[in-house]
Amino acid sequence: MYQDNSADFNRNVEDSQQLQAEYTDWDNEERWNRLPRRVIRVWFLSSAISDIVVLLICAVAAGILIHIGWWGFWQRVIVCVAAILSILDLVVRPFLSRYEYAVNRFILGEHEVSIRKGWFFRNLTVVPYSRVQHVETKQGPLLRAFSLMSVEVHTAVGSHTIDALDVDDALSVVSQITAKVRIEKADL
């Protein structure tokens, strides 16, 4: 038997349109929480360490290949391309880190966590509290050195990360999300 669910459908469409209007206003910076400015240095140092490791691997590979007599045209091309890309990343990374900082934001809404990344390639992730399985913090050596901590919100599909917050703010965000998850799941 057919049931008329048009009222439910219309309410869902209205809720969807309201959420879209509310969270896609990329120019309304007051609504979105910024990450601490120190994260720019963390992102730059992380990338610089990776680039230096690649350059060291290129140097060791070139030395070994020259020593054993395999230093042909394609080996030179591969090692040089890897080294040039690493150097380019080192040069461009300060600008990319500032760009990332300028566009990475989050909101702890009434019923969801929203994470916004990117400007040219925009990415908006809205995670309803009812879908959250657990929340965890992570702090590697670089984040620890700058007194920062990342927050990961896990769902059945995957995880969504708020890249870096002050340690106290990260713990506060985790407790706020956890409390809202308990309330949302109690209502189900």
PDB file of C-alpha atoms in Angstrom:
ATOM      1  CA  MET A   1       0.000   0.000   0.000  1.00  0.00           C
ATOM      2  CA  TYR A   2       1.266   3.487  -0.900  1.00  0.00           C
ATOM      3  CA  GLN A   3       1.811   6.020   1.888  1.00  0.00           C
ATOM      4  CA  ASP A   4       1.934   9.723   1.207  1.00  0.00           C
ATOM      5  CA  ASN A   5       5.297  10.824   2.610  1.00  0.00           C
ATOM      6  CA  SER A   6       5.353  14.160   0.807  1.00  0.00           C
ATOM      7  CA  ALA A   7       5.321  16.146   4.072  1.00  0.00           C
ATOM      8  CA  ASP A   8       8.427  14.267   5.316  1.00  0.00           C
ATOM      9  CA  PHE A   9      10.100  14.694   1.935  1.00  0.00           C
ATOM     10  CA  ASN A  10       9.370  18.444   1.850  1.00  0.00           C
ATOM     11  CA  ARG A  11      10.696  18.855   5.410  1.00  0.00           C
ATOM     12  CA  ASN A  12      13.901  16.993   4.457  1.00  0.00           C
ATOM     13  CA  VAL A  13      14.317  19.171   1.355  1.00  0.00           C
ATOM     14  CA  GLU A  14      13.829  22.331   3.440  1.00  0.00           C
ATOM     15  CA  ASP A  15      16.326  21.100   6.065  1.00  0.00           C
ATOM     16  CA  SER A  16      18.792  20.271   3.308  1.00  0.00           C
ATOM     17  CA  GLN A  17      18.409  23.699   1.704  1.00  0.00           C
ATOM     18  CA  GLN A  18      18.816  25.414   5.073  1.00  0.00           C
ATOM     19  CA  LEU A  19      22.010  23.447   5.791  1.00  0.00           C
ATOM     20  CA  GLN A  20      23.345  24.214   2.329  1.00  0.00           C
ATOM     21  CA  ALA A  21      22.690  27.937   2.735  1.00  0.00           C
ATOM     22  CA  GLU A  22      24.111  27.910   6.257  1.00  0.00           C
ATOM     23  CA  TYR A  23      27.348  26.024   5.615  1.00  0.00           C
ATOM     24  CA  THR A  24      28.269  26.981   2.088  1.00  0.00           C
ATOM     25  CA  ASP A  25      28.630  30.669   2.921  1.00  0.00           C
ATOM     26  CA  TRP A  26      32.404  30.563   2.542  1.00  0.00           C
ATOM     27  CA  ASP A  27      32.738  34.324   2.969  1.00  0.00           C
ATOM     28  CA  ASN A  28      31.073  34.413   6.392  1.00  0.00           C
ATOM     29  CA  GLU A  29      34.280  33.967   8.384  1.00  0.00           C
ATOM     30  CA  GLU A  30      32.701  34.753  11.781  1.00  0.00           C
ATOM     31  CA  ARG A  31      30.846  31.441  11.811  1.00  0.00           C
ATOM     32  CA  TRP A  32      33.914  29.308  11.131  1.00  0.00           C
ATOM     33  CA  ASN A  33      36.555  28.561  13.770  1.00  0.00           C
ATOM     34  CA  ARG A  34      40.173  29.135  12.721  1.00  0.00           C
ATOM     35  CA  LEU A  35      43.079  26.882  13.480  1.00  0.00           C
ATOM     36  CA  PRO A  36      45.962  28.333  15.540  1.00  0.00           C
ATOM     37  CA  ARG A  37      48.452  30.275  13.410  1.00  0.00           C
ATOM     38  CA  ARG A  38      51.311  28.024  14.605  1.00  0.00           C
ATOM     39  CA  VAL A  39      49.973  25.275  12.358  1.00  0.00           C
ATOM     40  CA  ILE A  40      51.556  27.050   9.365  1.00  0.00           C
ATOM     41  CA  ARG A  41      55.018  26.270  10.777  1.00  0.00           C
ATOM     42  CA  VAL A  42      54.018  22.689  11.543  1.00  0.00           C
ATOM     43  CA  TRP A  43      52.826  22.093   7.974  1.00  0.00           C
ATOM     44  CA  PHE A  44      55.958  23.724   6.535  1.00  0.00           C
ATOM     45  CA  LEU A  45      58.345  21.759   8.771  1.00  0.00           C
ATOM     46  CA  SER A  46      56.547  18.486   8.077  1.00  0.00           C
ATOM     47  CA  SER A  47      56.827  19.023   4.343  1.00  0.00           C
ATOM     48  CA  ALA A  48      60.439  20.221   4.603  1.00  0.00           C
ATOM     49  CA  ILE A  49      61.433  17.088   6.516  1.00  0.00           C
ATOM     50  CA  SER A  50      59.805  14.901   3.850  1.00  0.00           C
ATOM     51  CA  ASP A  51      61.509  16.841   1.056  1.00  0.00           C
ATOM     52  CA  ILE A  52      64.915  16.594   2.745  1.00  0.00           C
ATOM     53  CA  VAL A  53      64.452  12.834   3.148  1.00  0.00           C
ATOM     54  CA  VAL A  54      63.644  12.546  -0.586  1.00  0.00           C
ATOM     55  CA  LEU A  55      66.742  14.609  -1.460  1.00  0.00           C
ATOM     56  CA  LEU A  56      68.902  12.373   0.747  1.00  0.00           C
ATOM     57  CA  ILE A  57      67.454   9.257  -0.901  1.00  0.00           C
ATOM     58  CA  CYS A  58      68.200  10.786  -4.323  1.00  0.00           C
ATOM     59  CA  ALA A  59      71.807  11.497  -3.293  1.00  0.00           C
ATOM     60  CA  VAL A  60      72.317   7.983  -1.887  1.00  0.00           C
ATOM     61  CA  ALA A  61      70.689   6.391  -4.964  1.00  0.00           C
ATOM     62  CA  ALA A  62      72.896   8.467  -7.292  1.00  0.00           C
ATOM     63  CA  GLY A  63      76.008   7.501  -5.324  1.00  0.00           C
ATOM     64  CA  ILE A  64      75.164   3.802  -5.368  1.00  0.00           C
ATOM     65  CA  LEU A  65      74.205   3.814  -9.058  1.00  0.00           C
ATOM     66  CA  ILE A  66      77.420   5.633 -10.012  1.00  0.00           C
ATOM     67  CA  HIS A  67      79.502   3.258  -7.865  1.00  0.00           C
ATOM     68  CA  ILE A  68      78.056   0.097  -9.437  1.00  0.00           C
ATOM     69  CA  GLY A  69      78.135   1.525 -12.962  1.00  0.00           C
ATOM     70  CA  TRP A  70      74.388   1.770 -13.603  1.00  0.00           C
ATOM     71  CA  TRP A  71      74.288   5.565 -13.931  1.00  0.00           C
ATOM     72  CA  GLY A  72      72.526   5.658 -17.298  1.00  0.00           C
ATOM     73  CA  PHE A  73      70.203   8.191 -18.902  1.00  0.00           C
ATOM     74  CA  TRP A  74      66.937   7.002 -17.283  1.00  0.00           C
ATOM     75  CA  GLN A  75      68.473   6.688 -13.833  1.00  0.00           C
ATOM     76  CA  ARG A  76      69.686  10.299 -14.110  1.00  0.00           C
ATOM     77  CA  VAL A  77      66.257  11.464 -15.274  1.00  0.00           C
ATOM     78  CA  ILE A  78      64.423   9.717 -12.432  1.00  0.00           C
ATOM     79  CA  VAL A  79      66.790  10.937  -9.709  1.00  0.00           C
ATOM     80  CA  CYS A  80      66.885  14.496 -11.110  1.00  0.00           C
ATOM     81  CA  VAL A  81      63.093  14.734 -11.481  1.00  0.00           C
ATOM     82  CA  ALA A  82      62.571  13.537  -7.892  1.00  0.00           C
ATOM     83  CA  ALA A  83      65.158  16.022  -6.616  1.00  0.00           C
ATOM     84  CA  ILE A  84      63.723  18.926  -8.640  1.00  0.00           C
ATOM     85  CA  LEU A  85      60.164  18.192  -7.425  1.00  0.00           C
ATOM     86  CA  SER A  86      61.379  18.141  -3.816  1.00  0.00           C
ATOM     87  CA  ILE A  87      63.208  21.446  -4.251  1.00  0.00           C
ATOM     88  CA  LEU A  88      60.131  22.992  -5.891  1.00  0.00           C
ATOM     89  CA  ASP A  89      57.994  21.817  -2.984  1.00  0.00           C
ATOM     90  CA  LEU A  90      60.451  23.421  -0.551  1.00  0.00           C
ATOM     91  CA  VAL A  91      60.209  26.707  -2.450  1.00  0.00           C
ATOM     92  CA  VAL A  92      56.407  26.694  -2.811  1.00  0.00           C
ATOM     93  CA  ARG A  93      55.500  25.205   0.585  1.00  0.00           C
ATOM     94  CA  PRO A  94      55.493  28.516   2.557  1.00  0.00           C
ATOM     95  CA  PHE A  95      52.801  29.838   0.205  1.00  0.00           C
ATOM     96  CA  LEU A  96      50.828  26.583   0.272  1.00  0.00           C
ATOM     97  CA  SER A  97      50.946  26.465   4.087  1.00  0.00           C
ATOM     98  CA  ARG A  98      49.562  30.005   4.306  1.00  0.00           C
ATOM     99  CA  TYR A  99      46.859  29.083   1.785  1.00  0.00           C
ATOM    100  CA  GLU A 100      45.907  25.981   3.778  1.00  0.00           C
ATOM    101  CA  TYR A 101      45.710  28.047   6.946  1.00  0.00           C
ATOM    102  CA  ALA A 102      43.506  30.641   5.260  1.00  0.00           C
ATOM    103  CA  VAL A 103      40.890  28.104   4.163  1.00  0.00           C
ATOM    104  CA  ASN A 104      40.858  25.353   6.831  1.00  0.00           C
ATOM    105  CA  ARG A 105      37.979  25.951   9.253  1.00  0.00           C
ATOM    106  CA  PHE A 106      35.451  24.033  11.352  1.00  0.00           C
ATOM    107  CA  ILE A 107      32.106  24.530  13.099  1.00  0.00           C
ATOM    108  CA  LEU A 108      30.623  22.591  15.995  1.00  0.00           C
ATOM    109  CA  GLY A 109      26.953  22.960  15.115  1.00  0.00           C
ATOM    110  CA  GLU A 110      23.890  22.006  17.066  1.00  0.00           C
ATOM    111  CA  HIS A 111      23.510  18.638  15.287  1.00  0.00           C
ATOM    112  CA  GLU A 112      26.751  18.220  13.315  1.00  0.00           C
ATOM    113  CA  VAL A 113      30.463  18.909  12.962  1.00  0.00           C
ATOM    114  CA  SER A 114      31.372  20.764   9.759  1.00  0.00           C
ATOM    115  CA  ILE A 115      34.918  20.832   8.417  1.00  0.00           C
ATOM    116  CA  ARG A 116      35.819  23.112   5.522  1.00  0.00           C
ATOM    117  CA  LYS A 117      39.008  22.782   3.476  1.00  0.00           C
ATOM    118  CA  GLY A 118      40.213  24.228   0.202  1.00  0.00           C
ATOM    119  CA  TRP A 119      39.330  27.320  -1.748  1.00  0.00           C
ATOM    120  CA  PHE A 120      39.918  26.429  -5.378  1.00  0.00           C
ATOM    121  CA  PHE A 121      38.960  22.789  -4.822  1.00  0.00           C
ATOM    122  CA  ARG A 122      36.460  23.187  -2.000  1.00  0.00           C
ATOM    123  CA  ASN A 123      35.664  20.393   0.383  1.00  0.00           C
ATOM    124  CA  LEU A 124      32.909  20.670   2.976  1.00  0.00           C
ATOM    125  CA  THR A 125      32.363  17.706   5.253  1.00  0.00           C
ATOM    126  CA  VAL A 126      29.274  17.691   7.488  1.00  0.00           C
ATOM    127  CA  VAL A 127      29.207  14.875  10.031  1.00  0.00           C
ATOM    128  CA  PRO A 128      25.938  14.466  11.971  1.00  0.00           C
ATOM    129  CA  TYR A 129      26.554  13.666  15.635  1.00  0.00           C
ATOM    130  CA  SER A 130      24.259  10.640  15.271  1.00  0.00           C
ATOM    131  CA  ARG A 131      26.821   9.109  12.849  1.00  0.00           C
ATOM    132  CA  VAL A 132      29.884   9.611  15.040  1.00  0.00           C
ATOM    133  CA  GLN A 133      31.348   6.379  16.412  1.00  0.00           C
ATOM    134  CA  HIS A 134      34.244   7.851  18.362  1.00  0.00           C
ATOM    135  CA  VAL A 135      36.457  10.908  18.621  1.00  0.00           C
ATOM    136  CA  GLU A 136      40.192  10.819  19.211  1.00  0.00           C
ATOM    137  CA  THR A 137      43.119  13.163  19.443  1.00  0.00           C
ATOM    138  CA  LYS A 138      46.515  12.736  17.837  1.00  0.00           C
ATOM    139  CA  GLN A 139      49.774  14.485  18.578  1.00  0.00           C
ATOM    140  CA  GLY A 140      52.968  13.626  16.745  1.00  0.00           C
ATOM    141  CA  PRO A 141      56.377  15.095  17.594  1.00  0.00           C
ATOM    142  CA  LEU A 142      55.870  18.269  15.522  1.00  0.00           C
ATOM    143  CA  LEU A 143      52.416  18.985  16.923  1.00  0.00           C
ATOM    144  CA  ARG A 144      53.740  18.319  20.427  1.00  0.00           C
ATOM    145  CA  ALA A 145      56.670  20.721  19.875  1.00  0.00           C
ATOM    146  CA  PHE A 146      54.185  23.483  19.000  1.00  0.00           C
ATOM    147  CA  SER A 147      51.663  22.519  21.746  1.00  0.00           C
ATOM    148  CA  LEU A 148      49.040  21.492  19.192  1.00  0.00           C
ATOM    149  CA  MET A 149      46.801  18.456  18.815  1.00  0.00           C
ATOM    150  CA  SER A 150      44.610  17.174  15.979  1.00  0.00           C
ATOM    151  CA  VAL A 151      41.061  15.901  16.491  1.00  0.00           C
ATOM    152  CA  GLU A 152      39.683  12.994  14.442  1.00  0.00           C
ATOM    153  CA  VAL A 153      35.953  12.333  14.208  1.00  0.00           C
ATOM    154  CA  HIS A 154      35.317   8.712  13.199  1.00  0.00           C
ATOM    155  CA  THR A 155      32.207   7.403  11.482  1.00  0.00           C
ATOM    156  CA  ALA A 156      31.434   4.016   9.958  1.00  0.00           C
ATOM    157  CA  VAL A 157      32.618   5.353   6.586  1.00  0.00           C
ATOM    158  CA  GLY A 158      35.919   6.911   7.667  1.00  0.00           C
ATOM    159  CA  SER A 159      37.515   9.655   9.695  1.00  0.00           C
ATOM    160  CA  HIS A 160      37.434  13.426   9.393  1.00  0.00           C
ATOM    161  CA  THR A 161      40.206  15.559  10.853  1.00  0.00           C
ATOM    162  CA  ILE A 162      40.427  18.986  12.382  1.00  0.00           C
ATOM    163  CA  ASP A 163      44.121  19.395  11.623  1.00  0.00           C
ATOM    164  CA  ALA A 164      45.458  21.231  14.676  1.00  0.00           C
ATOM    165  CA  LEU A 165      44.140  22.984  17.761  1.00  0.00           C
ATOM    166  CA  ASP A 166      45.704  24.159  21.000  1.00  0.00           C
ATOM    167  CA  VAL A 167      45.816  21.199  23.373  1.00  0.00           C
ATOM    168  CA  ASP A 168      43.180  22.644  25.733  1.00  0.00           C
ATOM    169  CA  ASP A 169      40.933  23.587  22.811  1.00  0.00           C
ATOM    170  CA  ALA A 170      41.305  20.104  21.283  1.00  0.00           C
ATOM    171  CA  LEU A 171      40.305  18.435  24.541  1.00  0.00           C
ATOM    172  CA  SER A 172      37.374  20.841  24.857  1.00  0.00           C
ATOM    173  CA  VAL A 173      36.250  20.065  21.280  1.00  0.00           C
ATOM    174  CA  VAL A 174      36.426  16.329  22.008  1.00  0.00           C
ATOM    175  CA  SER A 175      34.320  16.707  25.147  1.00  0.00           C
ATOM    176  CA  GLN A 176      31.782  18.928  23.342  1.00  0.00           C
ATOM    177  CA  ILE A 177      31.449  16.472  20.465  1.00  0.00           C
ATOM    178  CA  THR A 178      31.194  13.530  22.866  1.00  0.00           C
ATOM    179  CA  ALA A 179      28.451  15.246  24.876  1.00  0.00           C
ATOM    180  CA  LYS A 180      26.490  16.116  21.733  1.00  0.00           C
ATOM    181  CA  VAL A 181      26.874  12.556  20.416  1.00  0.00           C
ATOM    182  CA  ARG A 182      25.432  11.193  23.676  1.00  0.00           C
ATOM    183  CA  ILE A 183      22.450  13.562  23.414  1.00  0.00           C
ATOM    184  CA  GLU A 184      21.839  12.752  19.722  1.00  0.00           C
ATOM    185  CA  LYS A 185      22.075   9.005  20.271  1.00  0.00           C
ATOM    186  CA  ALA A 186      19.809   9.176  23.314  1.00  0.00           C
ATOM    187  CA  ASP A 187      17.145  10.780  21.121  1.00  0.00           C
ATOM    188  CA  LEU A 188      17.233   7.882  18.626  1.00  0.00           C
TER     189      LEU A 188
END
